[in-house]
Amino acid sequence: MLKLALVQVSMLISSALSVPSSSEYSGIQPRSANSVLSERAAPNPPQVHTGTVYSFEKTATLVYEVLNRVANHSWEWGAQAEVIFERNYPEYSVYSNTRQLPLSSQDGPLKPPSGLIKFIEPIIAKRVPGTKPIVDGDGASGDPASLGVAVLVSAATSNKERSEYFQKLADDQLDWLLNHVPINENGAISQRDKELQYWSDYVYMAPPFLAYYGAATCNATLLEIAYNQAKQYRTILQDGKIKVWEHIVSGSFEDRAFWSTGNGWAAAGMMRLYGTFMNLREPKLRELTSPWREDLANWVAEIVKGAYAYQYKDSYLLPNYLANTNASHNYAECSGTALIAAAAYRLASLRPSLAADLPLDAINAARVAIFTKYTNSKTGAVAPVVDPLNWNADKAFNGTKPDVGFVSPEGQAFTILLFEAWKAYVASLDCKANPSHPHCSTGYQRL
């Protein structure tokens, strides 16, 4: 039925807008002896603390400069676009507390986010004429859609001519996902163009775009399709025992192990769905999505708790692959650690009732370590990080140079997303009114 709904909603949208139709896994292991999940008191790593509130701001600028220089693939640009939203244009982020969706001048003048538009225009210029996806996805159906929210915001804030241009890009991308990509019997859209294959990464790429398009057009069917992507992917990828997700299932190749970065993509993608549903302007649509938000919040919490059960005590980082005893796969690295932590902070700020159930002390230790020990304050390079093009590489990139082959574009992005999510969490505590909150202490708010 949902697959039929995919076709029906695409036909409706096309009609209204004149859119043409068209590794070997070694097995689950018990929690590492180095785990800090059960230790609710934060580890005390004095060697990585500083005494300056938000002193990471300057370093974050360097981290972004490296990201801007090394990002070169559709999903990396999508992550960079989200960084631009959360850091430079938070009012247009789905986590905004000043604007609802659809975007409207009733919340204030819709000023074009010039930095965002300047960022996406040269990328879109690479698009092959006559193709549907926003950019080439190298065989991935979801990755080009990671730029979809940026395109839709540009459409909503530009003049008539430019708005029509951006809207056509979004319409084509939607048509591609709904009508030209393999879909299973339960409505799960494939991450690959030519075969049914499910990647945890996908949840950050296509579903947030589908949800935002649904929010922008007040389309309940599209909102449900977006939610269903997370639901179906969780059903396919989640391990029932340890609650984290496998990386790639089905198709011509698989990665049935628990890649920490893939779990980060899934958790952060579901938080973006949550933020989109939460900011719906229409009360009936917000009510419709209430049980979905409940599910999403619980699913994110599952990943956060499941992943941080494998945090290392010495580095405060997560292993590249969770629940894995292979030394060439379980080295500590920053990318997955940072993105899962970012999702946790967003969840804690938007769903305070779940905060006490999250390993926030362990996450805080990871955050401080990443900001002060694993980010070079002179170059902006974040390391150690897994090679994003070779998840099974025997060792991590070391960051000795802030350049391709030494740093990860997505790792750079995730570090900034962690910083912005943490600031949002601290702001949500209203520490002036609640000075006794344990996370309102000066020590906790450092960096």
XYZ file of C-alpha atoms in Angstrom, residues 17-310:
294
model
C 3.902 21.599 -10.263
C 4.172 20.336 -13.864
C 6.983 17.986 -12.988
C 7.652 15.402 -15.742
C 6.899 11.876 -14.491
C 9.225 9.946 -15.207
C 34.022 -7.418 5.565
C 33.904 -10.143 7.414
C 32.133 -9.670 10.718
C 33.520 -11.429 13.741
C 30.248 -11.572 15.646
C 28.558 -9.630 18.415
C 30.816 -9.118 21.367
C 29.862 -8.194 24.912
C 30.428 -4.657 26.103
C 34.103 -3.744 26.134
C 35.850 -3.641 29.477
C 36.744 -0.087 28.506
C 33.088 0.935 28.272
C 32.017 3.953 30.278
C 28.276 3.663 29.694
C 27.637 2.164 33.115
C 29.740 4.821 34.814
C 27.275 7.654 35.168
C 29.916 9.975 36.607
C 31.913 11.634 33.838
C 35.487 10.450 33.447
C 37.864 13.173 34.542
C 40.390 13.884 31.788
C 42.076 17.068 33.066
C 44.612 16.963 30.274
C 41.927 17.869 27.736
C 40.039 20.586 29.634
C 40.345 24.325 29.163
C 38.803 27.117 31.189
C 37.387 29.279 28.406
C 33.666 29.183 27.699
C 33.007 28.477 23.995
C 36.712 28.767 23.232
C 36.170 26.244 20.426
C 34.530 28.937 18.264
C 37.808 29.983 16.640
C 38.887 26.421 16.086
C 35.474 25.587 14.618
C 36.108 28.221 11.962
C 39.334 26.437 11.032
C 37.537 23.091 11.029
C 35.045 24.532 8.539
C 37.795 25.929 6.322
C 39.254 22.443 6.032
C 35.795 20.999 5.321
C 35.191 23.567 2.616
C 38.501 22.688 0.989
C 38.236 18.895 1.016
C 34.513 18.140 0.483
C 34.079 16.710 -3.006
C 31.168 14.251 -3.028
C 27.405 14.699 -2.935
C 26.929 13.417 0.630
C 29.858 15.492 1.878
C 28.281 18.601 0.371
C 25.002 17.607 2.007
C 26.683 17.412 5.399
C 28.374 20.736 4.721
C 25.028 22.324 3.852
C 23.658 21.166 7.200
C 26.675 22.713 8.920
C 25.923 26.003 7.174
C 22.314 25.853 8.366
C 23.082 25.011 11.975
C 26.064 27.334 12.352
C 25.276 30.331 10.137
C 21.513 30.279 9.505
C 19.925 28.541 12.502
C 16.597 30.258 11.809
C 16.375 28.163 8.617
C 17.508 24.958 10.294
C 14.839 22.391 11.137
C 15.894 22.971 14.740
C 14.873 26.626 14.566
C 12.960 28.033 17.518
C 11.918 31.140 15.582
C 10.429 29.749 12.368
C 7.900 27.077 11.483
C 7.326 25.154 8.269
C 6.379 26.008 5.616
C 8.671 29.031 5.799
C 6.597 32.188 5.929
C 7.117 35.919 6.248
C 4.713 35.838 9.188
C 7.733 34.682 11.224
C 9.787 37.600 9.924
C 11.240 38.674 6.570
C 12.490 35.759 4.470
C 15.990 36.987 3.769
C 17.901 34.735 1.365
C 20.680 32.806 3.141
C 23.308 34.195 0.804
C 26.145 32.069 2.171
C 24.153 28.891 1.648
C 23.113 29.858 -1.865
C 26.672 30.840 -2.729
C 27.752 27.406 -1.518
C 25.257 25.307 -3.505
C 25.251 27.210 -6.811
C 28.658 26.028 -8.103
C 27.796 22.492 -7.008
C 24.511 22.547 -8.897
C 26.377 23.910 -11.921
C 28.100 20.502 -12.152
C 24.738 18.845 -12.789
C 24.446 17.062 -16.116
C 21.571 18.647 -18.093
C 18.516 16.447 -18.388
C 19.210 14.395 -15.272
C 16.869 14.204 -12.303
C 19.097 14.167 -9.193
C 20.368 17.505 -7.897
C 23.935 16.325 -8.482
C 25.593 13.090 -9.560
C 25.392 10.538 -6.768
C 27.909 8.017 -8.122
C 25.189 5.368 -8.167
C 23.632 6.396 -4.854
C 20.005 7.478 -4.967
C 19.928 9.103 -1.551
C 23.159 11.090 -1.528
C 22.117 13.835 -4.001
C 18.971 14.375 -1.920
C 21.205 15.421 0.981
C 21.316 18.822 -0.743
C 17.540 18.901 -1.095
C 16.729 20.913 2.016
C 19.248 23.568 0.989
C 17.606 23.746 -2.430
C 14.101 24.033 -0.944
C 15.138 26.794 1.465
C 16.753 28.630 -1.444
C 13.493 28.300 -3.375
C 11.470 29.671 -0.459
C 13.680 32.717 0.046
C 14.675 33.764 -3.490
C 13.031 36.023 -6.057
C 10.470 34.524 -8.442
C 12.879 33.508 -11.190
C 15.449 31.984 -8.880
C 12.722 30.379 -6.782
C 11.335 28.578 -9.820
C 14.823 27.385 -10.720
C 15.492 25.930 -7.291
C 11.994 24.468 -7.007
C 12.432 22.614 -10.306
C 15.623 21.062 -8.941
C 13.753 19.886 -5.848
C 10.831 18.582 -7.908
C 13.150 16.584 -10.148
C 14.935 15.113 -7.143
C 11.620 14.092 -5.596
C 10.455 12.537 -8.857
C 13.713 10.591 -9.075
C 13.332 9.118 -5.604
C 9.663 8.222 -5.940
C 9.522 6.999 -9.534
C 12.973 5.920 -10.688
C 14.638 4.201 -7.734
C 13.969 0.628 -6.520
C 11.443 0.460 -3.662
C 10.650 -2.616 -1.591
C 7.198 -3.956 -0.771
C 7.060 -1.950 2.468
C 7.933 1.359 0.855
C 11.646 1.508 1.714
C 13.470 3.373 -1.040
C 16.836 1.910 -1.995
C 20.068 3.793 -1.327
C 21.311 2.572 -4.720
C 19.968 3.503 -8.128
C 20.122 0.082 -9.774
C 19.382 -2.442 -7.025
C 17.621 -2.745 -3.692
C 20.239 -2.056 -1.063
C 19.896 -0.565 2.399
C 22.565 1.643 3.965
C 22.400 3.221 7.400
C 23.868 6.351 5.768
C 20.685 6.772 3.708
C 18.647 7.914 6.702
C 20.578 11.211 6.778
C 20.319 11.741 3.015
C 16.862 11.213 1.533
C 14.338 11.093 4.419
C 15.119 14.624 5.706
C 14.544 15.932 2.178
C 11.274 14.025 1.825
C 10.119 15.328 5.201
C 11.090 18.906 4.423
C 9.342 18.770 1.029
C 6.263 17.439 2.815
C 6.490 20.213 5.394
C 6.981 22.874 2.728
C 3.875 21.691 0.863
C 1.777 20.582 3.880
C 1.652 17.108 2.344
C 0.802 14.492 4.957
C 1.582 11.602 2.605
C 5.135 12.778 2.024
C 5.620 13.283 5.743
C 4.519 9.697 6.330
C 6.794 8.409 3.583
C 9.733 10.154 5.244
C 8.891 8.622 8.617
C 8.413 5.211 7.037
C 11.931 5.309 5.607
C 13.379 5.446 9.115
C 10.952 2.800 10.325
C 11.705 0.341 7.537
C 15.458 0.895 7.579
C 15.498 0.282 11.324
C 13.575 -2.953 10.811
C 16.090 -4.108 8.214
C 19.353 -2.919 9.778
C 18.968 -2.938 13.560
C 20.440 -5.740 15.649
C 17.792 -6.785 18.150
C 20.281 -7.473 20.925
C 22.635 -4.493 21.027
C 20.253 -2.088 19.220
C 22.801 -0.550 16.850
C 22.470 -0.809 13.074
C 24.351 -2.789 10.463
C 25.937 -0.721 7.733
C 24.857 -2.252 4.394
C 22.347 -5.038 3.794
C 21.225 -6.744 0.574
C 22.318 -6.109 -2.993
C 25.571 -7.063 -4.691
C 27.760 -6.422 -1.637
C 27.159 -6.061 2.077
C 28.772 -4.717 5.236
C 26.891 -6.512 7.984
C 28.988 -5.047 10.803
C 28.090 -2.069 12.992
C 29.920 0.930 11.551
C 29.850 3.725 14.114
C 29.667 6.455 11.459
C 26.741 4.689 9.804
C 24.948 4.661 13.141
C 25.701 8.370 13.414
C 24.186 9.018 9.995
C 21.039 7.156 11.057
C 20.669 8.829 14.454
C 21.339 12.336 13.155
C 19.035 11.799 10.184
C 16.199 10.736 12.463
C 16.778 13.807 14.611
C 16.385 15.972 11.505
C 13.069 14.229 10.851
C 12.074 14.916 14.448
C 12.995 18.592 14.104
C 11.043 18.921 10.862
C 7.907 17.324 12.320
C 8.198 19.383 15.501
C 8.276 22.642 13.535
C 5.226 21.992 11.359
C 3.045 25.089 11.272
C -0.264 23.283 10.735
C -1.585 21.950 14.091
C -3.262 18.941 12.484
C -0.009 17.900 10.845
C 1.895 18.338 14.099
C -0.697 16.155 15.800
C -0.397 13.572 13.021
C 3.352 13.332 13.541
C 3.231 13.148 17.343
C 3.477 9.326 17.543
C 6.150 9.377 14.849
C 8.219 11.800 16.901
C 7.846 9.459 19.859
C 9.193 6.594 17.771
C 12.039 8.638 16.324
C 13.143 9.847 19.743
C 13.226 6.298 21.087
C 15.054 5.000 18.015
C 17.723 7.677 18.314
C 18.122 6.872 22.006
C 18.603 3.198 21.122
C 21.521 4.022 18.854
C 23.096 6.485 21.266
C 22.974 4.092 24.213
C 23.942 1.084 22.131
C 26.920 2.809 20.533
C 28.282 4.496 23.634
C 28.310 1.121 25.382
C 31.521 0.583 23.404
